[in-house]
Coordinates of C-alpha atoms and ligand atoms in Angstrom, one line a residue:
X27 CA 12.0 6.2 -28.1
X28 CA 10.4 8.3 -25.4
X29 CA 6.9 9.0 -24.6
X30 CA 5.7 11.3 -26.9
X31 CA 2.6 13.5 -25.9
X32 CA 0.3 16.4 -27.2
X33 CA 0.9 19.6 -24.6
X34 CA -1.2 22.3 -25.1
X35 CA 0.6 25.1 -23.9
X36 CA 3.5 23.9 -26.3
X37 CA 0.8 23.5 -29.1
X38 CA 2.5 20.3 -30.6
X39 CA 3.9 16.8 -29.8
X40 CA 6.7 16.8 -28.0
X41 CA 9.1 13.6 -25.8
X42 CA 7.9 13.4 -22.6
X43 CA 10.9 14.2 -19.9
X44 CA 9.9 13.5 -15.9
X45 CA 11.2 16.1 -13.5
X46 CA 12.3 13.5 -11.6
X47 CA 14.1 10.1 -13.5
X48 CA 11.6 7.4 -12.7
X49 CA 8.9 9.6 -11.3
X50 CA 6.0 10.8 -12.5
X51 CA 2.9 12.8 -11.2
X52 CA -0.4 13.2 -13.2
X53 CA -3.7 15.2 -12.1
X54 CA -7.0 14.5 -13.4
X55 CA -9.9 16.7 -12.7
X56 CA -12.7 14.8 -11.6
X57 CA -16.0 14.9 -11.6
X58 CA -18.6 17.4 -10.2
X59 CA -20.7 14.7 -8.1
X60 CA -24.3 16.2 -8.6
X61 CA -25.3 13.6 -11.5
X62 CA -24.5 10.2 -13.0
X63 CA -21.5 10.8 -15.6
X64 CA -22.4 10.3 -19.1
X65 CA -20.2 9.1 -21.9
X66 CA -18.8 12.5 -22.4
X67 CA -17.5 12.8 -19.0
X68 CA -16.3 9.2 -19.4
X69 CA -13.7 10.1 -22.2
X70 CA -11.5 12.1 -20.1
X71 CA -11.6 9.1 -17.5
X72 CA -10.6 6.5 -20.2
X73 CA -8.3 8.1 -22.5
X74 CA -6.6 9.1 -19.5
X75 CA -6.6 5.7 -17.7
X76 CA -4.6 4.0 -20.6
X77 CA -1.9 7.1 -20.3
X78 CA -1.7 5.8 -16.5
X79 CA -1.5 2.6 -17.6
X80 CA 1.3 2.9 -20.7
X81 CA 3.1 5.5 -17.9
X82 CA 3.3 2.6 -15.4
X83 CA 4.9 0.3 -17.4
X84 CA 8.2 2.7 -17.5
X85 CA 7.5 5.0 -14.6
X86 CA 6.8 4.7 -11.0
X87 CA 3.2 7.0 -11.3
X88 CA 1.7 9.0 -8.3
X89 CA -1.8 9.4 -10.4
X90 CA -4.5 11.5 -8.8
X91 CA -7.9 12.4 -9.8
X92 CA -10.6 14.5 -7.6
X93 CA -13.8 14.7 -6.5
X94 CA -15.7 18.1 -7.1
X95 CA -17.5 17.8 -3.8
X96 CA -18.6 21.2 -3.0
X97 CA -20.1 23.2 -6.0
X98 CA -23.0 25.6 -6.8
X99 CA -24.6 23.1 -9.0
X100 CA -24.5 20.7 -6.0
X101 CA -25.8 23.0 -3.5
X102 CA -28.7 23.6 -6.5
X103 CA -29.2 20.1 -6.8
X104 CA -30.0 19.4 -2.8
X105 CA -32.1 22.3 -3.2
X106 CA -34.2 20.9 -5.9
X107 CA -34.1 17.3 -4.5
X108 CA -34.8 18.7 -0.8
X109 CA -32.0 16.1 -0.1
X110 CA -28.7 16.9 2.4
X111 CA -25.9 17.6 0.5
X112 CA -23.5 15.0 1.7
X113 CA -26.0 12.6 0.7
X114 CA -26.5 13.4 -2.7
X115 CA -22.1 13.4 -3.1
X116 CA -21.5 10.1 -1.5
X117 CA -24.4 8.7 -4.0
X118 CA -22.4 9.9 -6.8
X119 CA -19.1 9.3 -6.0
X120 CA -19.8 5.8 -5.9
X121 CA -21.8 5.5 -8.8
X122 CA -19.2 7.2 -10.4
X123 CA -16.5 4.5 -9.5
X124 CA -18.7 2.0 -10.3
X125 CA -19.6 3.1 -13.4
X126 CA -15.7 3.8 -14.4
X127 CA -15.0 0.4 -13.2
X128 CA -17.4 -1.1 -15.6
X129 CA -16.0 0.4 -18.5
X130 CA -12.4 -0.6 -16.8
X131 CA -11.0 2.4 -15.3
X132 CA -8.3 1.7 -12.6
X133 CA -8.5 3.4 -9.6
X134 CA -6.1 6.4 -9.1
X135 CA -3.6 5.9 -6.5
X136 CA -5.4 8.8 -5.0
X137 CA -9.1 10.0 -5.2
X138 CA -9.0 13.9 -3.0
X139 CA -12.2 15.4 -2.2
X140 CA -12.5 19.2 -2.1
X141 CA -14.1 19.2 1.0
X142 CA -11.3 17.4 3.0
X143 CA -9.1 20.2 1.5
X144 CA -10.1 23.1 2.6
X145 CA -8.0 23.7 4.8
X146 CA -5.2 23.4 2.1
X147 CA -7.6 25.9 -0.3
X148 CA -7.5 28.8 2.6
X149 CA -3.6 28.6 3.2
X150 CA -3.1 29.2 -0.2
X151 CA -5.2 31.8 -0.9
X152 CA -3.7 33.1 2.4
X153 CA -0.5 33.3 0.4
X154 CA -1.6 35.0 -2.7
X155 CA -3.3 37.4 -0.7
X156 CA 0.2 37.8 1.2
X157 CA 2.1 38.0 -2.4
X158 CA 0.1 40.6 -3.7
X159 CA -2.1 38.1 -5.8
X160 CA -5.8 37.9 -4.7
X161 CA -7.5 40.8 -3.1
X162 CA -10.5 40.6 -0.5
X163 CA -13.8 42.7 -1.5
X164 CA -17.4 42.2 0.0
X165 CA -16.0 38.9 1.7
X166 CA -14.9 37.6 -1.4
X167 CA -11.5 37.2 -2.5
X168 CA -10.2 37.5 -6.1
X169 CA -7.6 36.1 -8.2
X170 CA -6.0 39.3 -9.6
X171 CA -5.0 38.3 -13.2
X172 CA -3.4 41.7 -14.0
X173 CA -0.8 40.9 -11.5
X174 CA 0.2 37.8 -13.4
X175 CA 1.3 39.0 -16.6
X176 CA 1.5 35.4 -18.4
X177 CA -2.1 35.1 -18.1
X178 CA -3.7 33.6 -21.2
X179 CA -0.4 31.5 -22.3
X180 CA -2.0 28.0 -21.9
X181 CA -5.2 29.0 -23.8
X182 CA -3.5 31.5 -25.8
X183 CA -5.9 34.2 -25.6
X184 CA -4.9 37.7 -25.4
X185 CA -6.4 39.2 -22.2
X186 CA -6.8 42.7 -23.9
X187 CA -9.2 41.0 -26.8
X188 CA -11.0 39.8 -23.9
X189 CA -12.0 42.7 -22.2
X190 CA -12.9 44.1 -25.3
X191 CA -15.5 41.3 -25.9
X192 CA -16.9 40.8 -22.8
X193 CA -20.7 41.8 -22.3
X194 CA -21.6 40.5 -18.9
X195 CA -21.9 42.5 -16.4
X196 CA -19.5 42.7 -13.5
X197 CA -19.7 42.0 -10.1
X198 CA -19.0 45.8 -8.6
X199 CA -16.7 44.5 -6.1
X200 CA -14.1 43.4 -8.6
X201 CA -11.5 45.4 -9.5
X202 CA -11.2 44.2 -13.7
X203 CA -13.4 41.6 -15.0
X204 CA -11.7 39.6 -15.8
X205 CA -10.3 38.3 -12.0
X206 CA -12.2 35.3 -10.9
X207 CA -13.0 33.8 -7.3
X208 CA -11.2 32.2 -4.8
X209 CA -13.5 32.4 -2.2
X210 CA -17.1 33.3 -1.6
X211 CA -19.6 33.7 1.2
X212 CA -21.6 31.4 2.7
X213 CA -24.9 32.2 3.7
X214 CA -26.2 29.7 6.4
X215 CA -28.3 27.5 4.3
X216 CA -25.2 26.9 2.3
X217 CA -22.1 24.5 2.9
X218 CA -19.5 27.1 4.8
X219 CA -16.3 26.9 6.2
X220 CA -14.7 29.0 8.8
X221 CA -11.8 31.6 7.2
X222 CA -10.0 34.6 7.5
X223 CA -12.3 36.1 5.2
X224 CA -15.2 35.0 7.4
X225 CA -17.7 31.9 6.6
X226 CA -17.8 30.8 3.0
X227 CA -16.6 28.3 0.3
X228 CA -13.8 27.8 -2.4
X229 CA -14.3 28.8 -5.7
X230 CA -13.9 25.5 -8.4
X231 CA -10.0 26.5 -9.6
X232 CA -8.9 26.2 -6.5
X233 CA -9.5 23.3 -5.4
X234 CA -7.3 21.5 -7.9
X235 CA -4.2 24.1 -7.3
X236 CA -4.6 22.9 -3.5
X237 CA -5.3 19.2 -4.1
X238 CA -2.8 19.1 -6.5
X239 CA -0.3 20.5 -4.7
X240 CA -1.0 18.6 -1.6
X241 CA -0.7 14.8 -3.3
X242 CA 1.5 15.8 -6.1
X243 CA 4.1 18.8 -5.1
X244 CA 4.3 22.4 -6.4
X245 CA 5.3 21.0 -9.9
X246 CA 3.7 18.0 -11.1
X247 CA 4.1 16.4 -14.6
X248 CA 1.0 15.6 -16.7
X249 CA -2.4 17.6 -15.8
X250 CA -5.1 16.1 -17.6
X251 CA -8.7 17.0 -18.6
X252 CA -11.8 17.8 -21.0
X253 CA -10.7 20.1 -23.9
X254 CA -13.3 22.4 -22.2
X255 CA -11.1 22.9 -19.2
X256 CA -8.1 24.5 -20.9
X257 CA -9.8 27.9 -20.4
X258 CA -10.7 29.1 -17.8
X259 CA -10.3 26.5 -15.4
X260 CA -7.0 25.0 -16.2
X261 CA -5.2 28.6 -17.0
X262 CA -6.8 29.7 -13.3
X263 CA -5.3 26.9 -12.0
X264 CA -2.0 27.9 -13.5
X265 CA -2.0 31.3 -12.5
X266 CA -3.1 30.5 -8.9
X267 CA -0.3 27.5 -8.8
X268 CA 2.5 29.7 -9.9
X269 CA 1.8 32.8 -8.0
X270 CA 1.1 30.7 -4.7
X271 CA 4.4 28.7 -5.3
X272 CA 6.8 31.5 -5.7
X273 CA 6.8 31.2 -9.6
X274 CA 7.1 27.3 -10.2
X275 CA 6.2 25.7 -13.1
X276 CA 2.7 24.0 -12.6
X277 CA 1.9 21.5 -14.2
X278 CA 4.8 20.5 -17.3
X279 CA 2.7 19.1 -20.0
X280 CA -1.5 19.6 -20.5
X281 CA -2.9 16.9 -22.1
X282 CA -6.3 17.5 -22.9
X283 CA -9.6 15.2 -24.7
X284 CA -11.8 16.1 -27.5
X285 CA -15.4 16.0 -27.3
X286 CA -17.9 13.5 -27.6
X287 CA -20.7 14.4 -29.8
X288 CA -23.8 13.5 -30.6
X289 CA -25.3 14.7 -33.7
X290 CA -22.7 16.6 -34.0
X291 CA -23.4 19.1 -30.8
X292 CA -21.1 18.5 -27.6
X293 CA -22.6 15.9 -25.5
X294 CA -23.5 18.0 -22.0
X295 CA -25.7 18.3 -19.5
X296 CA -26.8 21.9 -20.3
X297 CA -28.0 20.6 -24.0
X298 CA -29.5 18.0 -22.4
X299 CA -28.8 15.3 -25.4
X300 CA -26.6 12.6 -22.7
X301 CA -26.3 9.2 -22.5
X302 CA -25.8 7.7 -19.2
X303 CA -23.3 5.8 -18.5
X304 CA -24.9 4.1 -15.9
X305 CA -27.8 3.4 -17.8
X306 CA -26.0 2.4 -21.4
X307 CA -23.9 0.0 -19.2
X308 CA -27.6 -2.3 -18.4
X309 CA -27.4 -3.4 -22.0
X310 CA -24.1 -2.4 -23.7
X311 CA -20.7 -4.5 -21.8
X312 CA -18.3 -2.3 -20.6
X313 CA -15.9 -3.2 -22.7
X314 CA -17.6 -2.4 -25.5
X315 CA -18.2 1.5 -24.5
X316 CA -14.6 1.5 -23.5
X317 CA -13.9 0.0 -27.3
X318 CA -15.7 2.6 -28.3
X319 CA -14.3 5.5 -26.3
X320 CA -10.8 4.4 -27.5
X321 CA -11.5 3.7 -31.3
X322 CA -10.9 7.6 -32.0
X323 CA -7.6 9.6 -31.1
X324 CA -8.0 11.1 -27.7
X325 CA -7.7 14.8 -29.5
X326 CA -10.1 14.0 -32.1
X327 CA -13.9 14.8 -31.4
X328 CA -15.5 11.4 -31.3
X329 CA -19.4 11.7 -32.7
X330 CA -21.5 8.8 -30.8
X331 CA -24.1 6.7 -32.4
X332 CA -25.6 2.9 -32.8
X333 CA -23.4 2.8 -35.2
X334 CA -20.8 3.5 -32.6
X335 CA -21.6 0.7 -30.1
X336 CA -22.3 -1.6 -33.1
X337 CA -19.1 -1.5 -34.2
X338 CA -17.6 -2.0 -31.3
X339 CA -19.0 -4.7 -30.5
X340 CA -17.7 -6.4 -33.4
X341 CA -14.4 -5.1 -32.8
X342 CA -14.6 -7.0 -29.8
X343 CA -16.1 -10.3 -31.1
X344 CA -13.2 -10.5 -33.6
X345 CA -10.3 -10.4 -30.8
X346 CA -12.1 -12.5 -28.6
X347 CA -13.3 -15.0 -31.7
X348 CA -9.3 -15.2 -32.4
X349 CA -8.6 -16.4 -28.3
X350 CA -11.2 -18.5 -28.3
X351 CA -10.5 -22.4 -27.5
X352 CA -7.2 -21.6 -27.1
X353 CA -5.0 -22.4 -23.3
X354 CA -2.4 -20.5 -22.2
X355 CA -0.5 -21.8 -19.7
X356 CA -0.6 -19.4 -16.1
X357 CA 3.3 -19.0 -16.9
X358 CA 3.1 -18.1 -20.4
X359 CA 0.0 -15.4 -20.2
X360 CA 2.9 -13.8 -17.0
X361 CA 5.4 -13.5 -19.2
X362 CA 3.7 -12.5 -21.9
X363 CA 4.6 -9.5 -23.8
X364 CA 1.9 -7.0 -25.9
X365 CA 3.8 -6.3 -29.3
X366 CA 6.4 -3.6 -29.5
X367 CA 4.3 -2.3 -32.4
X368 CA 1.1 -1.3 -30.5
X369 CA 3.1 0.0 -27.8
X370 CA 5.1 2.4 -29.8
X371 CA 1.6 3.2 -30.7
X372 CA 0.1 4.0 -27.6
X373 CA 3.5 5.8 -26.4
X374 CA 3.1 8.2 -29.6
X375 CA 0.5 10.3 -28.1
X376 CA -1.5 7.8 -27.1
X377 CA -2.2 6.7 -31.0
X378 CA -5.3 4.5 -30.0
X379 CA -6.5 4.0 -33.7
X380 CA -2.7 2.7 -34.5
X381 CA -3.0 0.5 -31.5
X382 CA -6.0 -0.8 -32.7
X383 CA -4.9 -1.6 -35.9
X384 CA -2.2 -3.6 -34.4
X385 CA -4.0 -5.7 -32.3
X386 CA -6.1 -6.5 -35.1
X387 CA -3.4 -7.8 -37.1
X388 CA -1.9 -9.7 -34.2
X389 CA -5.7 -11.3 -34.3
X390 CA -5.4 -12.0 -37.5
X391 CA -1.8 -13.8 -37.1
X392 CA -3.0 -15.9 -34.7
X393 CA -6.2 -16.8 -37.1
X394 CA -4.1 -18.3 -39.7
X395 CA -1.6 -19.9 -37.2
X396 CA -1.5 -24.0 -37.0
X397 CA 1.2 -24.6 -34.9
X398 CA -0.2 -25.4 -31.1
X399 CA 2.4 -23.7 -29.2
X400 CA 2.9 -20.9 -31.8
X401 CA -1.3 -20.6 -31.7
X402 CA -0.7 -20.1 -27.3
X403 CA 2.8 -17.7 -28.0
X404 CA -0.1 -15.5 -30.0
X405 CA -3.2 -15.5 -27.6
X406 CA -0.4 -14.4 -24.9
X407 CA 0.2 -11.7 -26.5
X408 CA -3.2 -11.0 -27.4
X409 CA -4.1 -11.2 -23.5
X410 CA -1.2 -8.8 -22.6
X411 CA -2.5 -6.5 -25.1
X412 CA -5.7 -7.2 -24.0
X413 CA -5.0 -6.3 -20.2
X414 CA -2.5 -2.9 -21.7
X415 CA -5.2 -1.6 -23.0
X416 CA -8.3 -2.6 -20.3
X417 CA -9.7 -5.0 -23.2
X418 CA -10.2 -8.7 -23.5
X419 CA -10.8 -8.9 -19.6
X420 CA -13.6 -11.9 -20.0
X421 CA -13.2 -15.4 -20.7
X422 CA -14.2 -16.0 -24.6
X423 CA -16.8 -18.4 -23.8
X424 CA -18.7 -16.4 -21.5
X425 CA -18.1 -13.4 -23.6
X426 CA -19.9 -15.1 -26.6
X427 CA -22.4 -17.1 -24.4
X428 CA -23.7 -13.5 -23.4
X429 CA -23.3 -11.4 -26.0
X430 CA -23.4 -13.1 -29.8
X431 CA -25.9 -11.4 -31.4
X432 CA -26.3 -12.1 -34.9
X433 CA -24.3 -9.2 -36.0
X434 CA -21.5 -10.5 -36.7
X435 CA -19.6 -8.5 -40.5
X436 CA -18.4 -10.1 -42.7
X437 CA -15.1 -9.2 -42.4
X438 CA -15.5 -11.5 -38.7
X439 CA -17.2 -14.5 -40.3
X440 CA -14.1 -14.6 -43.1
X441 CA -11.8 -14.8 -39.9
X442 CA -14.0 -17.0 -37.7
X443 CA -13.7 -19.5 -41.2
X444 CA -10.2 -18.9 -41.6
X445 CA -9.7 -20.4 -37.7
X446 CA -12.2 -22.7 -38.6
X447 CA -10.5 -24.1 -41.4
X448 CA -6.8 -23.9 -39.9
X449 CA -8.3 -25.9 -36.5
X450 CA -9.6 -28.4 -39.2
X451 CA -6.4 -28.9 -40.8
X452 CA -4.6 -29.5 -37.6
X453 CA -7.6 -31.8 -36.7
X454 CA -8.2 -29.5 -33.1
X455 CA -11.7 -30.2 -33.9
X456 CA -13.3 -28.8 -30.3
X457 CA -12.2 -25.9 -31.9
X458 CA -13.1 -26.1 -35.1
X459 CA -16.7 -27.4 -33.6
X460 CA -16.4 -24.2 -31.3
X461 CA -16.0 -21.7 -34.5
X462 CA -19.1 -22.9 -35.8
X463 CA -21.2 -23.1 -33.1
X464 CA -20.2 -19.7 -32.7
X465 CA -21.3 -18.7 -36.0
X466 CA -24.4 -20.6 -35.8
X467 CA -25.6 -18.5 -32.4
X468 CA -24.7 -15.6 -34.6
X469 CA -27.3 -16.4 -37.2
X470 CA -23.9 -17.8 -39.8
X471 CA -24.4 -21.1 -41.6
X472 CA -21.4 -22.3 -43.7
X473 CA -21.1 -25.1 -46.0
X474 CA -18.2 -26.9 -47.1
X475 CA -17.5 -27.5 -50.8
X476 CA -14.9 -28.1 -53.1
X477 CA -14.0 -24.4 -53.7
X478 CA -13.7 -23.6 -50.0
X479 CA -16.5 -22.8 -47.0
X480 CA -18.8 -20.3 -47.8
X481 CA -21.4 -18.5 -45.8
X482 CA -24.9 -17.1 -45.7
X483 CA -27.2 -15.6 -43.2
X484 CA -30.0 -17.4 -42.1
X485 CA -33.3 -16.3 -41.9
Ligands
LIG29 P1 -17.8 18.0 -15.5 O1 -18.4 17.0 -14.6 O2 -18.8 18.6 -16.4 O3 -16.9 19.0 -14.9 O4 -16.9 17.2 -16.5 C1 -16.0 16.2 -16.1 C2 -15.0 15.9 -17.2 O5 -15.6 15.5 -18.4 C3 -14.1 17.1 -17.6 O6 -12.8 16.7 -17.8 C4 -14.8 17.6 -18.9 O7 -13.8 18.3 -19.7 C5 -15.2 16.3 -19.5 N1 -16.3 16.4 -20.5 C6 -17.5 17.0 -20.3 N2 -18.3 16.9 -21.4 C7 -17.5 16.2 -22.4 C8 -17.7 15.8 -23.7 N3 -18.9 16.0 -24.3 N4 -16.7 15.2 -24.4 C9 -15.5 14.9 -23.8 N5 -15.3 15.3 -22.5 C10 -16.2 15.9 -21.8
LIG30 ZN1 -9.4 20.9 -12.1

């Protein structure tokens, strides 16, 4: 079976085909560094990290994602802070990467910054100016969309329906309203760059046509991002991309993520209603957001609550609980497989729920097993699962010596029992011993009887 993924343009699942056999190229857009990222802005990051990662296990993947590093909203920020603009970028770019690395995000093989591109920015807007594309007015120069008659086919909107409904007002030096910027001018107090055009900056869409291009060729495979990108940034950067490159296909396949909500209203900065990753992550484990980040299909929207974390958490304690106590030899845990099942899973359009459901079962295998080297054959392919899908990355022990919490479902305390009991029957009684402590820290006291263990709360 091939990869099968959801492309926008195409508007349904289709098998994923690299240009190239063996190849493949994926662009991410990155974060605007003005801000910490909140969960939101995390989805994007993580959904998209386990495509890298189920895409590098059959392909040889060039994955970039940028850096937004020169932006009105930045250039807003150091004039609010009073602080220089390079230092308020650096500061987030590595929070950033910190904060994706605590919810396990691998690095991209390569991180671009805008502002070590321009030079890449002004030579193609050089050539759409050259091919009839882009227009200079007032020092500005303009994307003109009427000379690119596919305009609209990613996002499928009808450019004629838009020009009917648009109310702003337009900038007098466009010719339609609808053309957007390339490239603007820089007054001195504002980051500027030398240009044909004279001294000014890149407009955002842009950027990722020349970053793109520059790490990943005219054509790449995947291009990636928030749902909220497919119009207008990512059909800019298509319409910039293929006029610049003689006509070439841009990007092959759009994958894009659904929103995170909270209260049902699009977690954003502009609302005002965001969690912080960086703060969340001072009481919540990683693991446990990124649990929670992958428990809903990428497409669907994903509403955040309590709830949300709670449940992850327990998600969590259930696949570590069935690990727990058990070796696996250095050997075994190398060659050590995830099962076929959750990776068809993942390769169907990233099916995280169906993954999920998988691993669970696998967790539940391995609670009933007795056999010893069956019991390690298991937890193997609980760890490979475990490192497919950026989960299980602690060791049990510590996991629970930091985290148990007394909340614990009962759904968990029937499998902790069921280990329990197995471990008894095999007389492994460290581990036996081990399940129960476990449930004791968890507030769980069982009692052994003739009709089997049962279990109440205490306190
Ligand atoms: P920004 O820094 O706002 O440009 O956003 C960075 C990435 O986060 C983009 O890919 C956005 O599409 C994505 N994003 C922003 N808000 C949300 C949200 N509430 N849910 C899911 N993705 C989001
Ligand atoms: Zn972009």
């Amino acid at each position: 079976m091939t990869i099968q993924l959801h492309d926008t343009r195409q508007g349904k699942k289709v098998p994923f085909e690299p240009m190239q056999e063996g190849k493949v190229t994926m662009y991410l857009c990155g974060p605007t560094v003005y801000n910490y990222a909140h969960i939101g802005n995390a989805r994007p990051a993580v959904v998209f990290d386990l495509l890298a990662r189920v895409l590098r296990r059959r392909y040889d993947l060039t994955f970039a994602r940028n850096f937004t590093d020169v932006d009105d909203k930045i250039n807003a920020a150091a004039i609010e802070t009073g602080k220089p603009i390079d230092e308020i970028t650096a500061k987030y770019m590595a929070a950033y990467n910190e904060d994706m690395a605590a919810l396990g995000v691998l690095p991209p093989d390569v991180e671009p910054r805008a502002t070590q591109h321009i030079d890449d920015m002004v030579a193609m807007i050089q050539s759409l100016v050259d091919a009839g594309h882009a227009y200079e007015a007032e020092g500005h120069v303009l994307f003109d969309v009427d000379s690119y008659p596919e305009y609209g086919a990613l996002s499928k909107r009808d450019l004629r329906e838009m020009i009917a409904g648009a109310r702003v007002e337009v900038a007098p030096y466009k010719k339609a309203a609808h053309d957007f910027v390339l490239w603007k001018p820089s007054t001195p107090e504002l980051p500027g760059w030398e240009s044909p055009w004279g001294v000014g900056r890149p407009g955002w869409h842009i950027e990722c046509s020349a970053m793109a291009a520059r790490h990943l060729g005219d054509t790449i495979d995947i291009h990636a991002g928030g749902q909220d990108l497919v119009f207008p940034h990512h059909e800019n950067e298509l319409a910039q991309s293929r006029c610049a490159h003689g006509g070439a296909d841009f990007a092959r396949y759009w994958v894009h993520n659904g929103f995170l909500s909270m209260d049902h209203e699009k977690m954003s900065k502009s609302l005002g209603n965001v969690v912080l990753v960086h703060d969340l992550i001072k009481t919540v484990p990683g693991e446990v957001v990124r649990m929670a980040l992958l428990s809903a299909h990428y497409r669907q929207p994903l509403d955040w609550s309590e709830e949300t974390i709670r449940s992850s958490k327990r998600m969590l304690d259930r696949l570590y609980g069935a690990v727990r106590g058990i070796d696996v030899s250095d050997e075994l845990r190398a060659a050590a497989q995830p099962p076929a099942v959750l990776v068809a899973a993942l390769e169907d359009d990233i099916n995280t729920p169906r993954a999920m459901a998988e691993f669970f079962a696998l967790a539940k295998e391995l609670n009933k097993a007795t056999d010893a080297a069956e019991k390690e054959q298991l937890a193997g392919a609980m760890y490979a699962a475990g490192d497919l899908m950026g989960l299980l990355q602690s060791d049990p022990d510590e996991w629970f010596a930091g985290h148990v919490d007394g909340e614990l479902s009962a759904d968990d305390i029937e499998a902790l029992i069921e280990k329990r009991n197995a471990a008894r029957k095999e007389k492994d009684f460290a581990t036996a011993d081990g399940v129960r402590d476990q449930l004791a820290a968890a507030g769980i006291k069982i009692e052994d009887g003739p009709g089997g263990t049962t279990w109440r709360r205490d306190g």
